Structure formats: structure tokens, C-alpha cells
XYZ file of C-alpha atoms in Angstrom:
533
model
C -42.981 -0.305 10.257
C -40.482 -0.870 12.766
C -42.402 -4.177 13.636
C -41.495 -5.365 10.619
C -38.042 -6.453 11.763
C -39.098 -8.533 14.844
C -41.007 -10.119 12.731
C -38.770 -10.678 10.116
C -36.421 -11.986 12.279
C -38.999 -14.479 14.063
C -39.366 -15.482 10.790
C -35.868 -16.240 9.999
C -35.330 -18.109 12.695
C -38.299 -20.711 12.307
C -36.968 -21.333 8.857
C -33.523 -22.320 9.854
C -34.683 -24.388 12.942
C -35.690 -27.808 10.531
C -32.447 -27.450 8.943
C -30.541 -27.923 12.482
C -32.997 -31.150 13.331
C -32.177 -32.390 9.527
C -28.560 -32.355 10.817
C -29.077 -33.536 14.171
C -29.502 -37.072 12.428
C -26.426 -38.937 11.359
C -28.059 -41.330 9.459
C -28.628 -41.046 5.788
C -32.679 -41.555 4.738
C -33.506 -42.406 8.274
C -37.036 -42.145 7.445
C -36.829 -44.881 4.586
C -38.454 -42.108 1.983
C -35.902 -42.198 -0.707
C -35.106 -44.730 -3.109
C -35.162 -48.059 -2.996
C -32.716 -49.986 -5.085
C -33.004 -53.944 -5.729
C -30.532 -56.231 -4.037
C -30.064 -59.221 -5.931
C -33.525 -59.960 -6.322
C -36.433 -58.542 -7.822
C -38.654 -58.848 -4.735
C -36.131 -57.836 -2.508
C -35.832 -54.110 -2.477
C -33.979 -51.383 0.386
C -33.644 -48.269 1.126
C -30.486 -47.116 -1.298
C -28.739 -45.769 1.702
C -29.055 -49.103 3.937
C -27.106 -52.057 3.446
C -28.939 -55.547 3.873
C -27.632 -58.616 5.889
C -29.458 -62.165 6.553
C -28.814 -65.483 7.476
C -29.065 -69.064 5.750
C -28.004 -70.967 8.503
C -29.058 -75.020 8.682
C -32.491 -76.090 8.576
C -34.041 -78.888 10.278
C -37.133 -77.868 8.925
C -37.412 -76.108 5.173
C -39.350 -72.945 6.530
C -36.609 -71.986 8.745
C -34.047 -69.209 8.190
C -35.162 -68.486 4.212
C -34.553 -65.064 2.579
C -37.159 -62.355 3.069
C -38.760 -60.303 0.567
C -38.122 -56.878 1.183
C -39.739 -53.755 -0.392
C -41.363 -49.646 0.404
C -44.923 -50.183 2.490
C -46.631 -47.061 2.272
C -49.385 -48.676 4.030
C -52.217 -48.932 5.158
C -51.836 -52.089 7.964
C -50.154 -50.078 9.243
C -49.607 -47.237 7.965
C -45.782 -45.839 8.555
C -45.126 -44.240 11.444
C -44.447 -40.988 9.535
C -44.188 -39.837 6.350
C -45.082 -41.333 3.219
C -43.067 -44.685 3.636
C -41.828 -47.573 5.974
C -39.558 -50.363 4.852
C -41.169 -53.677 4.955
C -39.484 -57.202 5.402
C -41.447 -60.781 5.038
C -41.486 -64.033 4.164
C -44.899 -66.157 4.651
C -44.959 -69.497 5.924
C -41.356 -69.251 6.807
C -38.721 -67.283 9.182
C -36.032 -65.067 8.640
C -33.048 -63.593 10.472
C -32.420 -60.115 8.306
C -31.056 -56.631 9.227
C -30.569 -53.290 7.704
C -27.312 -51.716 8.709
C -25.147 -48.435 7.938
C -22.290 -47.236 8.918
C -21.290 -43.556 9.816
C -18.543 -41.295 10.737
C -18.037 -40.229 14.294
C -15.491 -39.202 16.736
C -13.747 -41.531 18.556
C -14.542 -41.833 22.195
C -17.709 -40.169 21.281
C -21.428 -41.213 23.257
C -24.441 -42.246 20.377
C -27.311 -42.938 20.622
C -29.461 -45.424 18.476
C -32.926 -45.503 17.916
C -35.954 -46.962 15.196
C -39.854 -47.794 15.218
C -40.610 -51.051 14.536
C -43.514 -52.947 14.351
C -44.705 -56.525 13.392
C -47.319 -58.380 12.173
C -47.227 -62.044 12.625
C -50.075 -64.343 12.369
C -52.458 -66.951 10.454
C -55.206 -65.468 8.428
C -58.500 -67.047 9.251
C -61.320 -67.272 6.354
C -58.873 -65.616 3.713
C -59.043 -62.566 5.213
C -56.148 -59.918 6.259
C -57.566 -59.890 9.784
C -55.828 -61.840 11.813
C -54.121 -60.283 15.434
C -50.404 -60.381 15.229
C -49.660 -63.439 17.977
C -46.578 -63.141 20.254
C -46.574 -67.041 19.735
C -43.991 -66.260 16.703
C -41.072 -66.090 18.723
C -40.617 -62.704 16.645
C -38.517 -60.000 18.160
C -36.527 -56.560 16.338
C -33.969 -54.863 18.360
C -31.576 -51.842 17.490
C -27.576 -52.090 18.039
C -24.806 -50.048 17.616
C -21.059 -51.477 16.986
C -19.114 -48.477 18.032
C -15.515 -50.459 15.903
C -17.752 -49.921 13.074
C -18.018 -53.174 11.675
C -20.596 -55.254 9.368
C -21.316 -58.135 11.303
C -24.355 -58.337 13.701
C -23.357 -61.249 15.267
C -20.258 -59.157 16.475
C -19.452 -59.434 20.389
C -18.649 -55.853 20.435
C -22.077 -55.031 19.304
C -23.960 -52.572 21.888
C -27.927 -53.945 21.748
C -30.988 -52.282 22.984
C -33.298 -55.118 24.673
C -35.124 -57.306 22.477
C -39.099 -55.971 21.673
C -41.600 -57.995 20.038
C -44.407 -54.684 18.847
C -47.008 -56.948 17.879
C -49.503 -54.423 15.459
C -48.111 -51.035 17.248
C -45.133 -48.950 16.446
C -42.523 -48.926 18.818
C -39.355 -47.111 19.278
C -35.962 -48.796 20.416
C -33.258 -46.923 21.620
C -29.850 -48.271 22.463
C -26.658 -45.893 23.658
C -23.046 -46.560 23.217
C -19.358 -44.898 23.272
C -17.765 -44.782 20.148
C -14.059 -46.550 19.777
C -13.058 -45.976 16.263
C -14.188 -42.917 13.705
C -16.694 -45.275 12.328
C -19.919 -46.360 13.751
C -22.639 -48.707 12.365
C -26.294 -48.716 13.321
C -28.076 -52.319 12.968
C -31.798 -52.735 12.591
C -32.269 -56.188 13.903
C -35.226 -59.113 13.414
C -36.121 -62.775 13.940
C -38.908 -65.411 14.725
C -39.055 -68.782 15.666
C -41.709 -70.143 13.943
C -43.684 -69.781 10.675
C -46.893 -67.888 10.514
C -48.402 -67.130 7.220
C -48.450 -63.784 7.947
C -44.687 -62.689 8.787
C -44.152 -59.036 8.630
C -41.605 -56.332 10.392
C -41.805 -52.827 9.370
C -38.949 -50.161 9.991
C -38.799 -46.503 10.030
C -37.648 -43.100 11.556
C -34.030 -44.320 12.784
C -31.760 -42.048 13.550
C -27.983 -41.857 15.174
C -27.671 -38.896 17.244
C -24.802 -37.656 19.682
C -25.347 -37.893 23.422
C -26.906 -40.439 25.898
C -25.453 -42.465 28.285
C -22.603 -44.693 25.896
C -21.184 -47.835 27.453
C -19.827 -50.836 25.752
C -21.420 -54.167 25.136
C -21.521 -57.146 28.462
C -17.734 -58.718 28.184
C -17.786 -62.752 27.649
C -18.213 -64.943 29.613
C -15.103 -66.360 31.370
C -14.079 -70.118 30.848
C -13.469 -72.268 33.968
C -15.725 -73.382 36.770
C -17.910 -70.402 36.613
C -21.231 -71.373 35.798
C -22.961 -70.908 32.203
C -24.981 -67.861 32.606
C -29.584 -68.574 31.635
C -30.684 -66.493 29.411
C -34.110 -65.685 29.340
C -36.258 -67.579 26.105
C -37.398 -64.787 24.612
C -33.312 -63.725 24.165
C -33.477 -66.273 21.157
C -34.427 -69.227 19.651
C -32.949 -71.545 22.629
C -34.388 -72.254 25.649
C -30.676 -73.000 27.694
C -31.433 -76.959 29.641
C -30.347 -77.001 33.628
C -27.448 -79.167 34.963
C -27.628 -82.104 35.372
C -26.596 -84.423 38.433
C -23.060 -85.487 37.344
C -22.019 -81.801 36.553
C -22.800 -82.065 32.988
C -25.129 -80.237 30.604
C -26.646 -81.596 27.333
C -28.789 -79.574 25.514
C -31.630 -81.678 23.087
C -31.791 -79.651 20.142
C -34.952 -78.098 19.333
C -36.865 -76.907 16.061
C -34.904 -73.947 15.057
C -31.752 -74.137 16.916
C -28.216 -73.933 15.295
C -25.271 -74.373 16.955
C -24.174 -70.890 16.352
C -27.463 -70.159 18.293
C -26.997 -72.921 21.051
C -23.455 -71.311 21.673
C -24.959 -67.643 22.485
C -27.708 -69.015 24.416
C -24.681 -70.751 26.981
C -22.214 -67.805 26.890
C -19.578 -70.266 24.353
C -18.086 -69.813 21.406
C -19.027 -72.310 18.553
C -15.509 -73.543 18.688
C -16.246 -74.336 22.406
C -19.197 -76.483 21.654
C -17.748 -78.238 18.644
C -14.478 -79.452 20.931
C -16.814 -80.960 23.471
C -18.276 -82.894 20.314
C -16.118 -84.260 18.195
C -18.863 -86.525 16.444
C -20.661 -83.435 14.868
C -18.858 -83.742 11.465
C -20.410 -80.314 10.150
C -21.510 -78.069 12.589
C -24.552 -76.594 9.888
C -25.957 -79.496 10.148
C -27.701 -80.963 13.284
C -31.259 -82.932 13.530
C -33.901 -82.477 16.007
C -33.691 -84.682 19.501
C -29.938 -84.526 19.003
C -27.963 -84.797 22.159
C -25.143 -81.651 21.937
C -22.693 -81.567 25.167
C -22.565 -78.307 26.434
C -20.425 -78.776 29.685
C -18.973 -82.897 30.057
C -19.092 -84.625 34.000
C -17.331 -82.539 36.313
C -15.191 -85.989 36.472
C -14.107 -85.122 33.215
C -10.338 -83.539 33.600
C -9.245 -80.130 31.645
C -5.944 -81.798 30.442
C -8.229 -83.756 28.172
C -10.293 -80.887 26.905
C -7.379 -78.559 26.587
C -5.845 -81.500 24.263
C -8.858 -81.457 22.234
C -8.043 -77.846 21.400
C -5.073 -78.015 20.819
C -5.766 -80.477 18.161
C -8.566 -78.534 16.670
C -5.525 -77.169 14.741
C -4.458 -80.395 12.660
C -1.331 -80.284 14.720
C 0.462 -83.800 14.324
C 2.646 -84.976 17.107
C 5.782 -84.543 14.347
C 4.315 -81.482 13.988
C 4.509 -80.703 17.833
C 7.595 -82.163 18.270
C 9.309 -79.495 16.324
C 7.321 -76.788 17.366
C 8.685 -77.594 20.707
C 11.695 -79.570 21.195
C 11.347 -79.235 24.856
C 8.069 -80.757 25.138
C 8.876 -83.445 22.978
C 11.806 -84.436 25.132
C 10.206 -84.093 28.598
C 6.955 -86.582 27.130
C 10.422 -88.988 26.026
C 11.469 -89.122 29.328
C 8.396 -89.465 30.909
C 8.292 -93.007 33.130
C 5.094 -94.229 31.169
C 5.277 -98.141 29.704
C 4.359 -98.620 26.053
C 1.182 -100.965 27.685
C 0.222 -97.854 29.339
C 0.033 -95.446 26.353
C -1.659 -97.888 24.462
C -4.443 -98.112 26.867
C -4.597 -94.122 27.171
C -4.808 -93.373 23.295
C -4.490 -89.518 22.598
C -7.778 -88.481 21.893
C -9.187 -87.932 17.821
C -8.533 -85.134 15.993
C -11.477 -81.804 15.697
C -11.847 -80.604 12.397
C -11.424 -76.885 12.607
C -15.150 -75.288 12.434
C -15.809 -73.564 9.048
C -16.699 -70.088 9.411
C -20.989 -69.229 10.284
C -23.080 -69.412 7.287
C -23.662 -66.110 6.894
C -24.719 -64.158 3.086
C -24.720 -60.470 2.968
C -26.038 -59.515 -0.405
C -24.601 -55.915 0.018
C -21.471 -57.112 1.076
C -20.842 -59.706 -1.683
C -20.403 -62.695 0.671
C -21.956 -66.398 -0.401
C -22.090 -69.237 1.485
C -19.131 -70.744 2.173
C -18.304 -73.972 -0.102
C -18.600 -77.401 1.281
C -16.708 -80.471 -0.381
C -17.547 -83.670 1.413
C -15.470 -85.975 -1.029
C -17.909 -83.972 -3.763
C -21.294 -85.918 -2.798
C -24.495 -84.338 -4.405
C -27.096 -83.434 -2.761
C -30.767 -85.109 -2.261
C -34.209 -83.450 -2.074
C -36.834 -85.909 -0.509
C -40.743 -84.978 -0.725
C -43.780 -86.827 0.533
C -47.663 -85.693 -0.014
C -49.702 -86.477 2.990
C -53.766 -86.764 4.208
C -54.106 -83.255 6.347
C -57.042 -84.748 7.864
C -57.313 -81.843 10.397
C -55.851 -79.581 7.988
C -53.324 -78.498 10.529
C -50.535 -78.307 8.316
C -48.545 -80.706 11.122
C -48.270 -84.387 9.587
C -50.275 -86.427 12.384
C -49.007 -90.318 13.207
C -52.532 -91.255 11.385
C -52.078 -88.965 8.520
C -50.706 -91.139 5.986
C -48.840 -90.691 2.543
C -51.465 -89.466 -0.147
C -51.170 -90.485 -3.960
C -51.829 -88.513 -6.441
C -50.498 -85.157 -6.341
C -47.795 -84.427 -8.930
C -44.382 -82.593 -7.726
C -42.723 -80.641 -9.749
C -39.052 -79.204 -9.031
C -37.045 -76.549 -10.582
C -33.599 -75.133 -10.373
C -31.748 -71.961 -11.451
C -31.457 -74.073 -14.837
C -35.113 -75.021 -15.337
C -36.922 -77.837 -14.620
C -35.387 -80.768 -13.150
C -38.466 -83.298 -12.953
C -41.683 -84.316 -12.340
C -43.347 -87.212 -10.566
C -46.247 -88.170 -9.465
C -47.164 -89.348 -6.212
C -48.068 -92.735 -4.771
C -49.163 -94.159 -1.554
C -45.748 -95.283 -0.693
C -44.600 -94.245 3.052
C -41.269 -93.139 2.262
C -40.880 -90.104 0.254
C -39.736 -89.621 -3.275
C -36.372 -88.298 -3.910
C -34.921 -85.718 -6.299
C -30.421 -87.295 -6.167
C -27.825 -86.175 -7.713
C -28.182 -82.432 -7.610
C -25.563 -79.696 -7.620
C -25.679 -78.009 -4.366
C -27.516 -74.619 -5.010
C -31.266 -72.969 -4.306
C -34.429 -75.201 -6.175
C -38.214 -74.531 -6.027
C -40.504 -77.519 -4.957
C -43.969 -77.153 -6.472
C -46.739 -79.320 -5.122
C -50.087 -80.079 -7.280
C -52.902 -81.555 -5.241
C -54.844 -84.928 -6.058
C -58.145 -84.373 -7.614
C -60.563 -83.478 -5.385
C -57.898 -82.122 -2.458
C -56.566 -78.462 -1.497
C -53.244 -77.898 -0.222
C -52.986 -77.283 3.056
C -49.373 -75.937 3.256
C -47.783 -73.536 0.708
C -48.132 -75.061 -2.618
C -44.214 -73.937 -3.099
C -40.799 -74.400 -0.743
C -37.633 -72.956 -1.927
C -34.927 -74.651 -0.397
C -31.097 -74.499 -0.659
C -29.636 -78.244 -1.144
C -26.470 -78.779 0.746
C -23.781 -81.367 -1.023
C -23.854 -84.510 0.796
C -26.893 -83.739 3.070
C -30.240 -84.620 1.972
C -33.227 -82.362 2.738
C -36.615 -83.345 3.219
C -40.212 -81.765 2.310
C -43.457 -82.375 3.166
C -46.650 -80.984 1.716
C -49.811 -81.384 3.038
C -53.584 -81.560 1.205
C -57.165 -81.996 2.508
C -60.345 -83.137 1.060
C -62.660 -80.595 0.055
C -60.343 -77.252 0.917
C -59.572 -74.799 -1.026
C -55.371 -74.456 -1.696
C -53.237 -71.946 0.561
C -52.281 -68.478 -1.503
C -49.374 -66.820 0.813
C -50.253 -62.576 1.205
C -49.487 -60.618 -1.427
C -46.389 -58.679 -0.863
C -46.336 -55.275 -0.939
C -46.676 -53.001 -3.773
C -43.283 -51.861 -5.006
C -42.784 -48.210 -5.696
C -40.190 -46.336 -7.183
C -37.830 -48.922 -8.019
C -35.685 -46.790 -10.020
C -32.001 -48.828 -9.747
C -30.558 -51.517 -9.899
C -27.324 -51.900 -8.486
C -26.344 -54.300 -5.876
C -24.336 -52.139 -4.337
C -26.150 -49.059 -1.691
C -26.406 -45.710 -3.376
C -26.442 -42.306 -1.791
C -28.657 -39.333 -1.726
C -32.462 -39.495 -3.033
C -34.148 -39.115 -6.582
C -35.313 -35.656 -5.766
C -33.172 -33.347 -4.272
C -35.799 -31.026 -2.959
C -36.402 -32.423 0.252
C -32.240 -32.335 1.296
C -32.331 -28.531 0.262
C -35.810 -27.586 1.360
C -34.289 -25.349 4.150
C -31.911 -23.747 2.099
C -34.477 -22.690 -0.166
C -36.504 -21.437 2.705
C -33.184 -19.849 4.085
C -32.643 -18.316 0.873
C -36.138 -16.574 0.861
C -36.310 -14.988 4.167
C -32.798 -13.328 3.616
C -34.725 -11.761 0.476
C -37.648 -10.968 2.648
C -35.720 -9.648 4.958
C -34.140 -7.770 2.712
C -36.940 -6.322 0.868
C -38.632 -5.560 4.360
C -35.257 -3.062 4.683
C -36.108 -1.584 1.484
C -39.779 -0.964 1.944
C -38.566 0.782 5.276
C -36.658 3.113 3.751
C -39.238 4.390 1.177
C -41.775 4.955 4.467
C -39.282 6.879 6.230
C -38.054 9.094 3.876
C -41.756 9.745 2.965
């Protein structure tokens, strides 16, 4: 009987060892098991104990940067990584910038360390069939970062990020490490692409925020002057940076998916920095393809110029100058310059001050910001076109197809129909209130669309945004994936919630605590009765 107690205690202690892992994890439903509340949306759906962030920054195109559908996978393809549950984000035929974030409590000056599995499935299904091999030729990558100020936004300088990964149909883990400088700490989860596939999928799970590792802070900025503008690798992000060129200068051509928020990170600037180096740009969330955007002028070109620029940025007047600083005003009085001369060295225009990025957090409550050019209403432009090849890419021979019937609806309903003709320039919805419509696309007798019979687009006041659908003789219409199946919906609150449906799992090892103490202490008891016998 005395081996009872060894035993016993072996026993205790393998109970109480999953309760010191369970709080070896700073992050609340790491594993993405618990429940999953709606965010806005019906298809959208997160983990109760993550908050959700994504982008609607300008399109060029209408697949770029939409808002992904979000909901549990419990698989298969693939199946999670553990447990009964990943957390799936995906939009087909489109892109998406997105990220799950919390935040935690630490101790200052503490070292953290991040880490996640991700994996992603990107690629065209061939025949109708989920088959297809994810294809690196997305431009999709997922990274893990840790802002050690504790703050919400991901496109924060101070952010610490592990290197970018691009898991293409395996689970991979990311780790990043970092010091902590306030008592609050937020972990991002972190994905993108470059172009649309109609299968566009990243899975998350297992994250955790543990104490240790190596810490460090985030790369400081780059430092203005005559240093050069750092390359950064393409698969960094969307932009591929352009090389000087032979007067000192560098212009960068804008490419399908590039903002000038993206543009700027890709050359070590600031968006303010690019926009003073082009005063034409008007509204920086909206630039066209092929457009010419100055990213360093001539070396000819002098600084007292540029700095005047800035300075401007502000709306300053020269009244208003001249009183903010008497002295200046009087030395530029006495300066020995003619009246012919000034007038042939005008001061240069004015730069509007940059609204702030375009950036919606549904958890946070943010919108778009408002635009109000002089109140102009927006424009949504469609055209129906002969996918001869059935490419989904408008050839020069493929030519406007009559027809097909659009159909497009707003928030309030349907705001009108028309059919198509053979004209070459596309038909256009005016007049509309600047918010989110649906354009639905019925093919000619006879044809199958090509592209996605449906593009949701948001409609920009005085900016007019053009779609193009595409149809082929003799094919049978394009159905995007069907999303996941939701499960255990069971709020549905906007705002994060905390702790799980079933509290069984969070106590499991205090149950299990609870009943080896009255093991152990019925093994005393039984010893007692043998010994006494």
C-alpha cells in the first residue's frame, strides 16, 4: 500500500501540468474553438475574442481590396491544424487586405513572443472541381506582428513583423519576437494578395503570445536627405520599387494594385512625402494605371523648393506667415529682389493636406472617411464583352457584346436595369449617392459568363468606376466556391466578446485538480483501514 502514494502523487502532478501550458498562452481562444460572433455582416463571422481589421483602399480594378467573408472551417481542405476548428477568411474572384488582432496585458519592458499557423489556398478551379493546387502566382502572403505600444493599427511603424510567408496548401507556423514598451501588447494576424484567383482562401489557428524570446523593436525609418531609397524585395508587397533614373530622379508607373499608401512603404516615405512631390494628384485614393507618380525629382531640383512645398501643405497664407513670424516677414521685405524678379519666380501652388488612409475596422467602429468634392455623385460604368478565349481578360479583338441585361442594386433596392447593346463605350449608372451597390450581369442567349456574374463595388462621389463582365458562346456561367459552413453562430454583437459558450474546457483542469486531491485523499483513508488491520 505504500505505493499508493507515489503513485498518487505522479498522478497529481500530470493533472496539473495542462493547466500550466493553458496559462502559458496570453492569448484568449488562441486555437479559434470558441464562439464566433458576426461582425457587421452575416457572412462575416470571428472568433468572439479577436477583433477584425481590413482595408478598402482605391481600386483601379473592382476585384481589388473588397471585404472578405469570414467564418469557423472545421475542414476538411484542410483540415485545422488542431482541434476541431480554424478560422477561415476569403473572397473569390477578388483580394483582400484583412487581419485579426488582440490586445493583451503585459509588463513593460517585457520580451514576447508571437506566433500562428497559417495556410492558404489560392487558385482557379479547373472543370468545376475543388482541385486545383494553390499557385504562388497570387501574390498572397500572411505574416504575424506584434506592436509592443499596444495599438490597433497594422499599418503602425512601431509594429514588430515576422517575415512575410506565402504556405501555399500546408500549415505553417510564424513566429515573430519583440520587447514590450507599454503594459499593453497587441498580436496581429496579417494577409494579402495581389491578384484575384477564384479560389482565395487563408486559414488561421493555434496563435499564441508567450513570454521570452529574443524581443527587439521594429527597423527605424528611413532618414530623409541624400541617402538613397532603400529596394525592397517584390514579394514585401504589392510594389515592385522602379531604379533611378539618369537625372537623379525616380518615377514609379503605377501598377495593377498599387496605392499610394502602398507605393510609399515600398520607397521607405511617408504618404505625405509622395503627395508633396505631386501636387497634381488631387486625391491621393485615387490613381489610374500607367500613371507617372514622382518618387524622388532631378537631383537639379533644390530642397528650398521642396521644403516650401511642405510648408504649404498646411494652408499657411503668406498673411498667415507673416504673423506667425514677424522676423521672417521683415528679412523677405528687405530682401534686394525687383518686383520683375518675383514675378518670374512665382511661389509655388498650394498641397492640399492628405486625408487620413482609407482604412474600416468593423470592430473598431471606423468608416471610411467622407469625401465632398463640391458634392458630385458618383458614376458606375459597365460594358458586356465577347470572351472569345474565355480568359476573363478583355482582348483588343474582343468586342462589346449585346444582349445581356445588367441589373444594379443598392442598400435601398434596385436602382435599374438595362439591357445591353453593341455600343463600344459602356453604359453608365450617374447620379448615385456614394455608398456600396451590387452589379448583376445576365448573359445573352446562348452565352455563359465568363467572370463572376456579380461585383460589389463601393462608388466614390465624384469618381466614376468602371466594370466589365465577360461571356462566351457555348460555356456554362462561373459559380464562385461555396463558403464555408457556419457553425455556432450564437451572437450577434459587433463588438468582441469574452470567454466561450461552454465553460468546460477553461475549467477542465480544475476539475481534474479537484479529483485527484479526492483520490488522493481517499488513497489516505484506504491506508489507514490496511494498517490498522
Amino acid at each position: 500500500m505504500q505505493r499508493i502514494f507515489p503513485l498518487l502523487l505522479i498522478a497529481l502532478l500530470l493533472v496539473s501540468a495542462p493547466l500550466a501550458a493553458q496559462d502559458g498562452n496570453a492569448l484568449r481562444d488562441g486555437g479559434m474553438e470558441g464562439t464566433y460572433t458576426q461582425r457587421g455582416r452575416a457572412d462575416l463571422n470571428i472568433p468572439a475574442d479577436w477583433s477584425f481589421w481590413y482595408t478598402e483602399a482605391p481600386r483601379s480594378e473592382a476585384w481589388q481590396n473588397l471585404p472578405p467573408v469570414g467564418f469557423p472551417h472545421n475542414g476538411p481542405g484542410p483540415n485545422p491544424h488542431s482541434g476541431g476548428r480554424a478560422v477561415n477568411l476569403n473572397k473569390g474572384f477578388a483580394t483582400f487586405t484583412a487581419a485579426l488582432y488582440q490586445q493583451v496585458s503585459v509588463q513593460q519592458g517585457a520580451n514576447v513572443t508571437a506566433s500562428a499557423w497559417a495556410y492558404l489556398k489560392t487558385c482557379d478551379i479547373p472543370d468545376g472541381f475543388d482541385n486545383c493546387t494553390s499557385a504562388a502566382g497570387s501574390g498572397a502572403y500572411t505574416r504575424v506582428g506584434i506592436d509592443p505600444n499596444g495599438g490597433t493599427d497594422p499599418y503602425d511603424s512601431d509594429i514588430v513583423w515576422s517575415g512575410n510567408a506565402a504556405p501555399h496548401d500546408t500549415w505553417a507556423q510564424l513566429t515573430v519576437s519583440a520587447t514590450t514598451t507599454g503594459t499593453t501588447a497587441t498580436v496581429f494576424l496579417f494577409a494579402t494578395q495581389q491578384w484575384p484567383l477564384e479560389l482565395n482562401n487563408v486559414y488561421w489557428d493555434d496563435a499564441a503570445l508567450v513570454g521570452g524570446g529574443a524581443g527587439g523593436a521594429a527597423a527605424p525609418a528611413a532618414v530623409e536627405g541624400a541617402t538613397p531609397i532603400p529596394t525592397i524585395p517584390a514579394e514585401v508587397g504589392f510594389v515592385q520599387p522602379q531604379t533611378e533614373q539618369g537625372d537623379g530622379s525616380i518615377v514609379h508607373t503605377v501598377q495593377p494594385g498599387d496605392t499610394i499608401d502602398s507605393i510609399a512603404v515600398a520607397y521607405g516615405l511617408t504618404r505625405a512625402e509622395v503627395l508633396a512631390v505631386n501636387p497634381d494628384i488631387r486625391d491621393p485614393r485615387i490613381i489610374q494605371i500607367g500613371q507617372q507618380i514622382i518618387i524622388r525629382p532631378p537631383a537639379s531640383a533644390a530642397t528650398p523648393e521642396v521644403t516650401a512645398e511642405l510648408l504649404t501643405a498646411e494652408n499657411i497664407t503668406a498673411q498667415e506667415a507673416g504673423t506667425a513670424n514677424p522676423e521672417a516677414t521683415a528679412e523677405a521685405s528687405a530682401a534686394p529682389e525687383s518686383t520683375a524678379e518675383a514675378a518670374n519666380n512665382p511661389p509655388p501652388a498650394p498641397v492640399e493636406s492628405a486625408p487620413p488612409a482609407p482604412i474600416r475596422s468593423v470592430a473598431g467602429g471606423d468608416v471610411l472617411p467622407s469625401i465632398n468634392p463640391a458634392g458630385d455623385a458618383a458614376q458606375i460604368c459597365i460594358s458586356l464583352y465577347e470572351d472569345i478565349n474565355a480568359d476573363r481578360v478583355q482582348e483588343a479583338d474582343e468586342v462589346a457584346l449585346p444582349g445581356g441585361v445588367i441589373t444594379l442594386t443598392g442598400a435601398s433596392g434596385v436602382v435599374g436595369e438595362h439591357a445591353m447593346d453593341s455600343s463600344p463605350e459602356p453604359y453608365c449608372f450617374a447620379d448615385l449617392a456614394a455608398s456600396e451597390y451590387t452589379a448583376s450581369m445576365q448573359a445573352p442567349q446562348g452565352y455563359g459568363l465568363t467572370t463572376s456574374a456579380q461585383l460589389t463595388v463601393r462608388a466614390i462621389a465624384g469618381a466614376k468606376v468602371n466594370l466589365a463582365f465577360g461571356a462566351a458562346q457555348g460555356v456554362l456561367p462561373v459559380t464562385p466556391p461555396p463558403a464555408d459552413e457556419l457553425v455556432n453562430v450564437t451572437a450577434q454583437s459587433d463588438e468582441p466578446q469574452t470567454g466561450t459558450a461552454n465553460p468546460l474546457p477553461d475549467n477542465l483542469g480544475l476539475i481534474l485538480f479537484g479529483a485527484a486531491g479526492v483520490v488522493l485523499v481517499a488513497g489516505m483513508g484506504i491506508s489507514l483501514v490496511l494498517r490498522r488491520r
